Coordinates of C-alpha atoms in Angstrom, one line a residue:
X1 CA 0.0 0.0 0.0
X2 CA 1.4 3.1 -1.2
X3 CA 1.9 6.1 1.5
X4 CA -1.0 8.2 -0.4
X5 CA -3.0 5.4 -0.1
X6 CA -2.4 4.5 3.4
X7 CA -3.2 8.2 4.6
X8 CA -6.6 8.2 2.8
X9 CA -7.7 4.7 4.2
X10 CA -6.7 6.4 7.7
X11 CA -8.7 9.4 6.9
X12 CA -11.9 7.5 5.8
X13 CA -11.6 5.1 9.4
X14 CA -11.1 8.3 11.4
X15 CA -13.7 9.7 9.7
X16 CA -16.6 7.1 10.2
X17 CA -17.7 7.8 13.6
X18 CA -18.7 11.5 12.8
X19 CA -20.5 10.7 10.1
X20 CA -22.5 7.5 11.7
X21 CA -23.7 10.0 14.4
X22 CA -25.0 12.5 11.7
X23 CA -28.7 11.9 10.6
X24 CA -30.0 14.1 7.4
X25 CA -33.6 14.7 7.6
X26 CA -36.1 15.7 5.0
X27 CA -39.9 16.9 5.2
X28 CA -42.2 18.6 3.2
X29 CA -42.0 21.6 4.7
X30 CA -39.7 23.6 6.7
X31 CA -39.9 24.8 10.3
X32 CA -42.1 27.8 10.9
X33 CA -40.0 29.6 13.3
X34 CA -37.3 29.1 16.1
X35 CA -39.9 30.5 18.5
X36 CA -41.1 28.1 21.0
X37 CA -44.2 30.7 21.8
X38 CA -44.8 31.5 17.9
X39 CA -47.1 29.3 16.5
X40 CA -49.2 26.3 17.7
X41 CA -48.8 24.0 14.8
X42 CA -47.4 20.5 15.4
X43 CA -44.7 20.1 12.9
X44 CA -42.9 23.2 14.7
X45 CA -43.5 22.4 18.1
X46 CA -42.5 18.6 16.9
X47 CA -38.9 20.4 15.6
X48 CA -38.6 23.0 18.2
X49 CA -39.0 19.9 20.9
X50 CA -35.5 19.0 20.5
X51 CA -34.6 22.2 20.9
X52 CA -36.9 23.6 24.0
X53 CA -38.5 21.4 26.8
X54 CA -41.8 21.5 28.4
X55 CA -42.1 20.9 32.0
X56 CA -43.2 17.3 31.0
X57 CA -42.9 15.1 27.8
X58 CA -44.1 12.0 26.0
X59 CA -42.5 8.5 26.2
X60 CA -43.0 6.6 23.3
X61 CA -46.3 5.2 24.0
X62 CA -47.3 8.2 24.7
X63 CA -47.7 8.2 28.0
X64 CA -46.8 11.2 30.0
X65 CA -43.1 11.5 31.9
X66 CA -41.2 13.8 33.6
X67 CA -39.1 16.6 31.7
X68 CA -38.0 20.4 33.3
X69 CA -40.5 18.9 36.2
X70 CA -40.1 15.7 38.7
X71 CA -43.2 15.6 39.8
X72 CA -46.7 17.4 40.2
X73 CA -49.7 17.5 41.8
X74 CA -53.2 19.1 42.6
X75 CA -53.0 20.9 45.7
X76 CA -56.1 22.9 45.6
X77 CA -58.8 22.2 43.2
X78 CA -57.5 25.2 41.2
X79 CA -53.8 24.7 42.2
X80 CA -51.0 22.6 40.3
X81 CA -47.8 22.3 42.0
X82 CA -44.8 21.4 40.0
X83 CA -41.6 20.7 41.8
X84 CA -39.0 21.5 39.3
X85 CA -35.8 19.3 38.5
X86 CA -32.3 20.6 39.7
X87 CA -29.0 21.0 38.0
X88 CA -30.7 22.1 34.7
X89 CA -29.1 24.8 32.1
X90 CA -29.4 26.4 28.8
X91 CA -27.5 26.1 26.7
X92 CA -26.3 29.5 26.9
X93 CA -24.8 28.0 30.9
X94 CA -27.5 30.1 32.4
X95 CA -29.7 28.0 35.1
X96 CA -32.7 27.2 35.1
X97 CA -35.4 28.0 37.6
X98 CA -39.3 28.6 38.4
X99 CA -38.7 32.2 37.0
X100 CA -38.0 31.0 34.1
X101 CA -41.5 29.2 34.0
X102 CA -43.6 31.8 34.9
X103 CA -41.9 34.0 32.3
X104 CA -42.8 31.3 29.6
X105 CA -46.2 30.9 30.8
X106 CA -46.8 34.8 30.6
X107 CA -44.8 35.4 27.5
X108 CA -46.8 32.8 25.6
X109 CA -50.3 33.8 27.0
X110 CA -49.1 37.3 25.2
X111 CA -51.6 39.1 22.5
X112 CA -48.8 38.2 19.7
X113 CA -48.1 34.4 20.7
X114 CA -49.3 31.7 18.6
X115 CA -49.2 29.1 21.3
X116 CA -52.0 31.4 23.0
X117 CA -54.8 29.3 23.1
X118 CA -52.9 26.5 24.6
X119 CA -52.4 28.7 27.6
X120 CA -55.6 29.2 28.2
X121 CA -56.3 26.6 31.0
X122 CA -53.8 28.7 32.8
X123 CA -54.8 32.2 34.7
X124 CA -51.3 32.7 36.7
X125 CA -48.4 31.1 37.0
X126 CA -47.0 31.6 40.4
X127 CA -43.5 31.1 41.6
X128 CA -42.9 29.5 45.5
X129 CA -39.5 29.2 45.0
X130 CA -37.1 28.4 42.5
X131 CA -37.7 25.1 42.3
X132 CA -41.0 25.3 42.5
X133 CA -44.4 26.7 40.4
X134 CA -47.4 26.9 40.8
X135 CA -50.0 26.7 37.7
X136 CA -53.6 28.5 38.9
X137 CA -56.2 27.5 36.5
X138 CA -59.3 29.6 36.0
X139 CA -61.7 26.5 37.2
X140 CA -60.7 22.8 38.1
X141 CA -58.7 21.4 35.3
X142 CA -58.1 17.5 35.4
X143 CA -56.4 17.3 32.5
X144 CA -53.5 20.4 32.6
X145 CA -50.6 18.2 32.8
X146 CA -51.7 16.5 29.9
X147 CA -51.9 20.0 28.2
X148 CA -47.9 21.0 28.9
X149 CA -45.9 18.7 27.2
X150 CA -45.7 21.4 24.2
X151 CA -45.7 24.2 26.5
X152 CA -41.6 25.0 25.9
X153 CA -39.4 26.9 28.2
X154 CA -37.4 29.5 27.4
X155 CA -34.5 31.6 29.4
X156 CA -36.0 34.3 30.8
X157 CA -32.6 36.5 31.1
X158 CA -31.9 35.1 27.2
X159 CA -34.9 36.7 26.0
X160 CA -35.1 40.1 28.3
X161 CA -31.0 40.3 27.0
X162 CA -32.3 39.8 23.2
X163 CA -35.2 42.1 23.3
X164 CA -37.5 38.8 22.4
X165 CA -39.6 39.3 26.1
X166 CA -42.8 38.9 23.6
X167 CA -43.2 36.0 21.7
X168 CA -42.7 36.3 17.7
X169 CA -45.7 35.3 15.2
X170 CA -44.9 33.8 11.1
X171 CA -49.1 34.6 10.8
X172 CA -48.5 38.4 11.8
X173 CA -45.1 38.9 10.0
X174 CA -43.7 39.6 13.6
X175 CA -40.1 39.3 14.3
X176 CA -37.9 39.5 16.7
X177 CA -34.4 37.7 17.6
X178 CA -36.2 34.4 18.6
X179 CA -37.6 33.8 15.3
X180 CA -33.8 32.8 14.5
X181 CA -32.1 32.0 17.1
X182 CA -32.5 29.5 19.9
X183 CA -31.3 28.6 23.5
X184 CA -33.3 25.7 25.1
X185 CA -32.7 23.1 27.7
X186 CA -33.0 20.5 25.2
X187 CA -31.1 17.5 24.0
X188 CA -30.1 19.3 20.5
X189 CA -28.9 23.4 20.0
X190 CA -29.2 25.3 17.1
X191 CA -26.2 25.9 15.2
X192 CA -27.0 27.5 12.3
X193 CA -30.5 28.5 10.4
X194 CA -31.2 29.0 6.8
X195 CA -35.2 29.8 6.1
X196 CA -36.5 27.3 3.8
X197 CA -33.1 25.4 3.1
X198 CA -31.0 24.2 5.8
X199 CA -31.2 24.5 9.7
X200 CA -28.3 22.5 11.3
X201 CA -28.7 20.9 14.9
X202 CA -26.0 19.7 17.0
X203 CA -26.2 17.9 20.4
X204 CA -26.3 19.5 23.7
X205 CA -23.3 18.1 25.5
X206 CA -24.2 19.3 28.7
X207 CA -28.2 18.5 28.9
X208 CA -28.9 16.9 32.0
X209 CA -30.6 13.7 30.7
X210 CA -28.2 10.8 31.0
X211 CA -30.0 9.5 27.9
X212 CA -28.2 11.4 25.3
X213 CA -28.9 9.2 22.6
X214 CA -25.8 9.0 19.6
X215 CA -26.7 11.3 17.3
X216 CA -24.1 14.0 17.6
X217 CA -25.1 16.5 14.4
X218 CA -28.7 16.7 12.3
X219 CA -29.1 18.6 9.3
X220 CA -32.7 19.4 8.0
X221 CA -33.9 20.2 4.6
X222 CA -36.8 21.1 3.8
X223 CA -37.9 19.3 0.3
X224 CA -41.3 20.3 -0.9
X225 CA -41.4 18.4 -3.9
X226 CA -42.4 15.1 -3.4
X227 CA -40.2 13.7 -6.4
X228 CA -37.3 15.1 -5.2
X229 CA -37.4 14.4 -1.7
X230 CA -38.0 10.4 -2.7
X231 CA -35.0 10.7 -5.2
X232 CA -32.5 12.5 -1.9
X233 CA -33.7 9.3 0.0
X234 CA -33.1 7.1 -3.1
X235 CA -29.6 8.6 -3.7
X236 CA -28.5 8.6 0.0
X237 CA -28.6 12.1 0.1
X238 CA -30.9 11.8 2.6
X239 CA -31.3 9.6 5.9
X240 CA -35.1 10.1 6.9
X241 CA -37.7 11.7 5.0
X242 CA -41.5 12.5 6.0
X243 CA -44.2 12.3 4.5
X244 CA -44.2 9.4 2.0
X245 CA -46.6 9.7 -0.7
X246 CA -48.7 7.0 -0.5
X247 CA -48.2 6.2 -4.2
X248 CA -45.0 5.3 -3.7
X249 CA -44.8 3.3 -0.7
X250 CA -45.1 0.0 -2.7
X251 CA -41.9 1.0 -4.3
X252 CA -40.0 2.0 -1.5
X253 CA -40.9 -1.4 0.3
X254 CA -39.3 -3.4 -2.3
X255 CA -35.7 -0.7 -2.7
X256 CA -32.8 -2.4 -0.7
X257 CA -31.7 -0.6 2.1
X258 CA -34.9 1.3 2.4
X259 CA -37.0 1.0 5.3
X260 CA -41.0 2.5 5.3
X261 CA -42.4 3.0 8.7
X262 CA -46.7 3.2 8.6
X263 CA -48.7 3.2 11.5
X264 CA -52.0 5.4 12.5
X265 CA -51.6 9.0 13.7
X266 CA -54.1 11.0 15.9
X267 CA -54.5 13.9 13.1
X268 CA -57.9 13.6 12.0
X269 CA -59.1 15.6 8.5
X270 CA -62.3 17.5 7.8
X271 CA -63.6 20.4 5.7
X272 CA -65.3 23.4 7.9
X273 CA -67.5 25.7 6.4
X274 CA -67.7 30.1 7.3
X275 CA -71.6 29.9 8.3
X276 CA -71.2 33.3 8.2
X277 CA -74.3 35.6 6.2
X278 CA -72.2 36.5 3.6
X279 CA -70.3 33.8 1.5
X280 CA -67.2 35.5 1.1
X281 CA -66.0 33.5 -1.7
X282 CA -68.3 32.2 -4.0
X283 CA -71.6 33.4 -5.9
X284 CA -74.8 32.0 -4.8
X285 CA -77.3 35.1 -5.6
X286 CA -76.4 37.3 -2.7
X287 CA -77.2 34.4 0.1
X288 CA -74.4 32.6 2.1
X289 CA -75.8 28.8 1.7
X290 CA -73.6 27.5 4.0
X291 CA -75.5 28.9 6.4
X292 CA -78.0 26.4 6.0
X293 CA -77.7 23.5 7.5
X294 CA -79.3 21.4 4.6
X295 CA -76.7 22.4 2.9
X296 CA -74.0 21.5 4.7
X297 CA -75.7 18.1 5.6
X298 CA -76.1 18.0 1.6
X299 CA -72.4 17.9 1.0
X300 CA -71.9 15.7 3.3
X301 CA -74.2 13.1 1.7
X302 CA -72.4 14.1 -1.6
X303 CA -68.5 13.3 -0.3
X304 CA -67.9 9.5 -0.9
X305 CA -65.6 9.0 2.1
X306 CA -64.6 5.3 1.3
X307 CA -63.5 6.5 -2.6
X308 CA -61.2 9.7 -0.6
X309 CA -59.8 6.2 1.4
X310 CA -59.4 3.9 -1.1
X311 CA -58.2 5.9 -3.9
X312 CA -56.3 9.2 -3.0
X313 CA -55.7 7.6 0.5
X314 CA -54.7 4.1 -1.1
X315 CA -56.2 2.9 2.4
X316 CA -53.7 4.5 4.5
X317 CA -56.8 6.4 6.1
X318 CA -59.7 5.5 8.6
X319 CA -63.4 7.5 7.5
X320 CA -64.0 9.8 10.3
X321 CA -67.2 11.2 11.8
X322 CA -65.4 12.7 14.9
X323 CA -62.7 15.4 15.2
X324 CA -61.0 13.4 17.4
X325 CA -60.0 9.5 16.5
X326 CA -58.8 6.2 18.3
X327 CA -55.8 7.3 21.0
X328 CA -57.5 10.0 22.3
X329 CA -58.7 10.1 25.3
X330 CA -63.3 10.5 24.7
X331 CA -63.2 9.1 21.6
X332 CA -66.2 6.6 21.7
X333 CA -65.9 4.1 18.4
X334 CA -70.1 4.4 18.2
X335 CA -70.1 8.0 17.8
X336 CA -67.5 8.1 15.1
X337 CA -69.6 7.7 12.5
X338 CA -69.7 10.2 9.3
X339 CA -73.2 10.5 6.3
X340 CA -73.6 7.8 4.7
X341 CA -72.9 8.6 0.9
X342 CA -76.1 9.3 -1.1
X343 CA -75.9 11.8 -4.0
X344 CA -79.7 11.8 -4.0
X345 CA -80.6 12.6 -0.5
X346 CA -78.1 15.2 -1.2
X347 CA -79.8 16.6 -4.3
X348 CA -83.1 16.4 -2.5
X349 CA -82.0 18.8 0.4
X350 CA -80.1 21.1 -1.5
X351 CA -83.6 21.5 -3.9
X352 CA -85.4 21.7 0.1
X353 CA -82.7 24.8 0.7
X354 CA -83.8 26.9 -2.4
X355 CA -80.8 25.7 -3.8
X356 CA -81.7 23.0 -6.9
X357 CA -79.3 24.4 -9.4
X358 CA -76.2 25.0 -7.2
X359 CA -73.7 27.1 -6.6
X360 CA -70.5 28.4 -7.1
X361 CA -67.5 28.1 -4.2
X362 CA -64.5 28.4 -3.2
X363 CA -62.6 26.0 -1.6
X364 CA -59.3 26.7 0.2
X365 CA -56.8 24.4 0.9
X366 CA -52.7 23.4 1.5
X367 CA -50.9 21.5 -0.8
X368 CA -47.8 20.7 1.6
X369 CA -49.1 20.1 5.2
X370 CA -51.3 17.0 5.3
X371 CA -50.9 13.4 3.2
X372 CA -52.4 14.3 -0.1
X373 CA -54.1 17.6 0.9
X374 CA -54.0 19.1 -2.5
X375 CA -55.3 15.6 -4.2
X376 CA -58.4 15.4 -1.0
X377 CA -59.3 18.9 -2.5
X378 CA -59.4 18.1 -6.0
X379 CA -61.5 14.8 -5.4
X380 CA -64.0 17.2 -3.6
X381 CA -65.1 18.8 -6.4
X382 CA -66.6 16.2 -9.1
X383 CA -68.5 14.9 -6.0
X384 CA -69.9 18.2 -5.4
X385 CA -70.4 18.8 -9.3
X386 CA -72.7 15.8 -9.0
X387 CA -75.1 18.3 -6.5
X388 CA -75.0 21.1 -8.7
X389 CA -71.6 22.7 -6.4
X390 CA -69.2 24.0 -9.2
X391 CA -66.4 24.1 -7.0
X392 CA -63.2 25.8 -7.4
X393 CA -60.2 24.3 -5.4
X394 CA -57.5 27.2 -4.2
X395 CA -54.5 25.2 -3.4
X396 CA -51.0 26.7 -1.8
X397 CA -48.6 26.4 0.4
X398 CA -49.6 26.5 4.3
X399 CA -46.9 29.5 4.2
X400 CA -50.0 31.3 2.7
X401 CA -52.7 29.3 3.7
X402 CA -52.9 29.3 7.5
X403 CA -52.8 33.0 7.8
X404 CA -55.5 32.9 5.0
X405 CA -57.5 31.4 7.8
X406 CA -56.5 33.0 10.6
X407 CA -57.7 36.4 8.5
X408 CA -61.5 34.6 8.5
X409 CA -61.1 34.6 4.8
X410 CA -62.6 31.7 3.7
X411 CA -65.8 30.0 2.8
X412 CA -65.4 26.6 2.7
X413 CA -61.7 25.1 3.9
X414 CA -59.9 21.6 4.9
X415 CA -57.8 21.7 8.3
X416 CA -56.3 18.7 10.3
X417 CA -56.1 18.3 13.9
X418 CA -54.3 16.2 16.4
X419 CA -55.3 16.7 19.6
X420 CA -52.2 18.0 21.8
X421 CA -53.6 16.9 25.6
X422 CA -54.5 13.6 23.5
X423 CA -57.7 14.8 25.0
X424 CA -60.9 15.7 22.9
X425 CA -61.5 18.6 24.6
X426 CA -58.6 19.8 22.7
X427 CA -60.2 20.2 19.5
X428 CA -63.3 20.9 20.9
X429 CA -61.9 23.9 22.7
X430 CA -60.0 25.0 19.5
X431 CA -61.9 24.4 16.9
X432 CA -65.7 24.7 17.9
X433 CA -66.2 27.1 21.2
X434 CA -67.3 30.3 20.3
X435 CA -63.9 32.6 19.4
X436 CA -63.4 34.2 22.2
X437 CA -60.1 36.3 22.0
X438 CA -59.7 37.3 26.0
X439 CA -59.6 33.8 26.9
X440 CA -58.2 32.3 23.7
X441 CA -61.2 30.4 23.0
X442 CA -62.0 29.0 19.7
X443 CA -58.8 30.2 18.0
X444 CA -58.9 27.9 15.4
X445 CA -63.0 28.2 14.8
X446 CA -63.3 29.9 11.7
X447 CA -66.7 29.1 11.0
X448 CA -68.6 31.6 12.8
X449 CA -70.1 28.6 14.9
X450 CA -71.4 29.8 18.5
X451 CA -74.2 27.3 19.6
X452 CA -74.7 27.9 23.5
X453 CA -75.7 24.2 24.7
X454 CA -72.0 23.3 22.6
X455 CA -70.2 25.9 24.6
X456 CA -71.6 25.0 28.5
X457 CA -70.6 21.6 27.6
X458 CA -66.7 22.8 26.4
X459 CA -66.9 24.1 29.5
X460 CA -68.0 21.1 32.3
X461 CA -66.4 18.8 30.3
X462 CA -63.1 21.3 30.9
X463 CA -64.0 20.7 34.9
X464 CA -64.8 17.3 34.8
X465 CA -62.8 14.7 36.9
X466 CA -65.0 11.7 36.9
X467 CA -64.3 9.3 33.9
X468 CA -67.8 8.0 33.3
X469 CA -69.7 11.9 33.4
X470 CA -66.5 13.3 31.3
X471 CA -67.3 11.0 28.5
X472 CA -71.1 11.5 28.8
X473 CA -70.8 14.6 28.4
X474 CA -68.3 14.5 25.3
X475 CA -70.6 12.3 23.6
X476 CA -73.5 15.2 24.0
X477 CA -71.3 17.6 22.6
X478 CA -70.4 15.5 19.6
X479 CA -74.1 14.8 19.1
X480 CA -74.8 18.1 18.6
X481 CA -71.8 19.4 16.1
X482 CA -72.6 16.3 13.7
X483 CA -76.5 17.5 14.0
X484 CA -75.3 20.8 13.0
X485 CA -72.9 19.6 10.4
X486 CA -70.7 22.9 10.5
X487 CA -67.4 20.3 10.2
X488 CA -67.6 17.2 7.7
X489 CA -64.9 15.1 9.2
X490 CA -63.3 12.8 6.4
X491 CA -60.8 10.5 7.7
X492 CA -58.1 9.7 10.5
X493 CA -54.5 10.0 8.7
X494 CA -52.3 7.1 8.8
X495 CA -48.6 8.2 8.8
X496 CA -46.2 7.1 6.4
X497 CA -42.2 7.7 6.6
X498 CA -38.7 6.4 5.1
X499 CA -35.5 6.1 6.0
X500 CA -32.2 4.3 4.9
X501 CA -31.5 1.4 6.7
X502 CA -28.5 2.7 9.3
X503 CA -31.5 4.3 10.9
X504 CA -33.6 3.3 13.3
X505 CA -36.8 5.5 14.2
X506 CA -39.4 5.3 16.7
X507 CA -42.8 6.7 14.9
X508 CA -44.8 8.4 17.4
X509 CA -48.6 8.3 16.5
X510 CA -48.6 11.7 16.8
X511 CA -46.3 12.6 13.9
X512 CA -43.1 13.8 16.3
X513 CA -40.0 13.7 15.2
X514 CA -38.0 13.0 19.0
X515 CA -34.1 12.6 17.6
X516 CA -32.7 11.7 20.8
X517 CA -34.8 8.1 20.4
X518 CA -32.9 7.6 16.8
X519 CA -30.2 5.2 16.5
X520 CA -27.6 4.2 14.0
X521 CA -25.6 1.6 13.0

């Protein structure tokens, strides 16, 4: 062996380590913002998790576990006490404490934070001493725990230094040195950040979990394009990529040294209509006819679920009649039951509406957040063509699309959900209590739906500790929103992922990303 080619053999052995604890992740969109507090949507706070800690987290059944916090209880029926674990930093060496609690709790409870309505089971957070917080809820709440593991932490000194004491929002256009930077607790810092091309993550030497995992560096990409992220994975520029398009997931299965992971996830998809009195986009004669609810049942009756599942879903999908699905806690198998398909019944209560020719609409909707969103949309409208519905599908990136929403500019629109708490007061809060701004109600209802009886139950099921009257109540509540049809759930989403075969992923059902449980060999 010649001495040039003794050198390189010895730089290629040295060299192998590093590079088998570097993973290179690809998804189909790119992080949000670096702001723990900026938005509430679950691939950022998935991302931002390895990053930032809440004061508790999810093992990999899901099951809840100790993080920034040891233990906790319920003190006083209003009163959780968190005792807080010692010997924690961030990463910028600073320590961590209770103040740095109650300063996340306030800062994300802000006018400008996304994470907002998430904080709304919360009224103060008090501080006893630094290792211990207390949470003060507006009315006994059995389930806040639950409701914290996405509640991140961030250094209250680090943010006051960085003039980021308010959280940044991506929906508002609102800046400010968090959006780009980061300084968590977590297993993985932030080492450098490139908007919509590279974000490189390295591993927090000094984070106080023994567990460290053996990753050491992560770069992700975000790959829109479905082709191209497939062909990165093929090519081995790539270790992991999410989602899969189910049309190729036969064809990854049989590629050597390609591995697809599949299993259900808690998001559940459904189409929500503005039952507003003015259709804001769309031309039915002057009238909104969403606003009736023979309408809206009509379309219902006009979506064929099982061809959504079967053909753009190629099965990977479960038909739906609740916003919530199996996993979380409420659901109830017998209410979970969507219209049955029949085009007729749908014709005959549109005609009943003052409606028998149609209409025209608009239909908004993302083409890179949930599996197959853009080709759900499409398959919408010759259903609806069938009723008379000449539907027009706006497609585009959720970039565009969320704040879309967020504006109340909509008529007729899809959204997924996974309930955070794994609790179906989740959605229910979010999606179908009245909006109520002061006490970040409804923050995600763009409908215009307010039905009292719905709201008073939001609320004592909120308060509820006993099992059997919890779910009683639940099941009222979900009564009444399929009677009123203002949501037309279609399926629960199955997940779908890849990776190269050095990799070894736990896939949580809740479509999180946790890089500290990734292996390599």
């Amino acid at each position: 062996m010649t001495r040039l080619a003794a050198l390189a053999l010895a730089a290629a052995l040295a060299a192998t380590p590093a590079e088998a604890q570097s993973l290179r992740w690809a998804a189909g969109t790119d992080v949000a913002t670096l702001d723990p507090h900026g938005l509430a949507e679950g691939f950022t706070l998935s991302f931002l998790g390895n990053v930032y800690e809440g004061l508790v987290r999810r093992a990999p059944d899901l099951s809840l576990e100790p993080a920034l916090a040891t233990e906790w209880r319920n003190v006083a029926p209003r009163v959780w006490r968190f005792t807080l674990r010692e010997g924690v930093t961030f990463q910028d060496g600073a320590p961590f404490s209770a103040e740095d609690v109650a300063f996340s709790i306030a800062r994300g409870k802000g006018q400008l934070a996304g994470v907002r309505g998430m904080l709304a089971p919360i009224a103060e957070a008090r501080v006893v001493d630094p290792r211990t917080v207390e949470l003060v809820t507006p009315a006994p709440d059995p389930i806040l725990p639950q409701a914290l593991a996405n509640v991140l932490i961030v250094s209250r000194a680090w943010a006051e230094r960085n003039g980021a004491a308010e959280a940044s929002n991506p929906t508002r256009n609102v800046e400010n040195f968090a959006t780009r930077n980061a300084n968590g607790t977590g297993p993985f810092k932030v080492v450098s950040r490139e908007a919509d091309r590279l974000t490189v993550l390295a591993r927090n030497e000094a984070w106080w979990d023994r567990n460290r995992g053996m990753l050491a560096e992560v770069e992700f990409r975000p790959i829109v394009s479905d082709a191209t992220r497939l062909a990165a994975l093929a090519s081995g520029e790539v270790d992991l990529i999410m989602p899969v398009p189910l049309q190729n997931v036969p064809r990854l299965k049989a590629s050597p040294g390609i591995v697809v992971l599949e299993g259900p996830e808690l998001r559940s998809i459904f189409l929500g209509f503005d039952i507003g009195p003015v259709l804001k986009h769309g031309d039915a004669g002057g009238a909104n006819p969403l606003a009736d609810g023979r309408v809206r049942r009509a379309i219902g009756h006009a979506i064929d679920a099982e061809a959504i599942r079967t053909r753009v879903m190629r099965g990977a999908a479960t038909p739906a009649g609740l916003l919530w699905g199996p996993g979380v806690a409420g659901h109830n198998q017998a209410e979970d039951r969507r219209p049955v398909f029949d085009p007729d019944r749908a014709r005959a209560l549109m005609a009943d509406a003052g409606f028998p020719e149609g209409f025209a609409l608009t239909l908004d909707c993302p083409n890179d957040r949930y599996v197959n969103d853009d080709a759900i949309c499409q398959a919408v409208a010759p259903m609806l063509a069938r009723i008379g519905i000449r539907l027009s599908v706006n497609l585009m990136p959720r970039a565009q699309y969320f704040p879309k929403l967020a504006r109340l500019d909509t008529s007729f629109f899809l959204l997924g959900w996974s309930a955070g708490t794994y609790d179906a007061h989740h959605p229910l809060r979010f999606l179908v209590h009245a909006r109520d701004p002061d006490r970040a109600l409804g923050s995600w209802n763009y409908t215009g739906y307010d039905r009292a009886e719905v709201n008073g139950l939001i609320a004592a099921i909120g308060q509820e500790f006993d099992p059997g009257r919890r779910q009683s109540l639940i099941d009222q509540a979900a009564a009444m929103i399929r009677a009123d049809a203002v949501y037309l759930p279609l399926h629960h989403q199955a997940l779908a992922w890849a990776h190269r075969d050095r990799v070894r992923v736990v896939q949580r059902a809740d479509d999180f990303v946790v890089l500290n449980w990734i292996t390599l060999r």
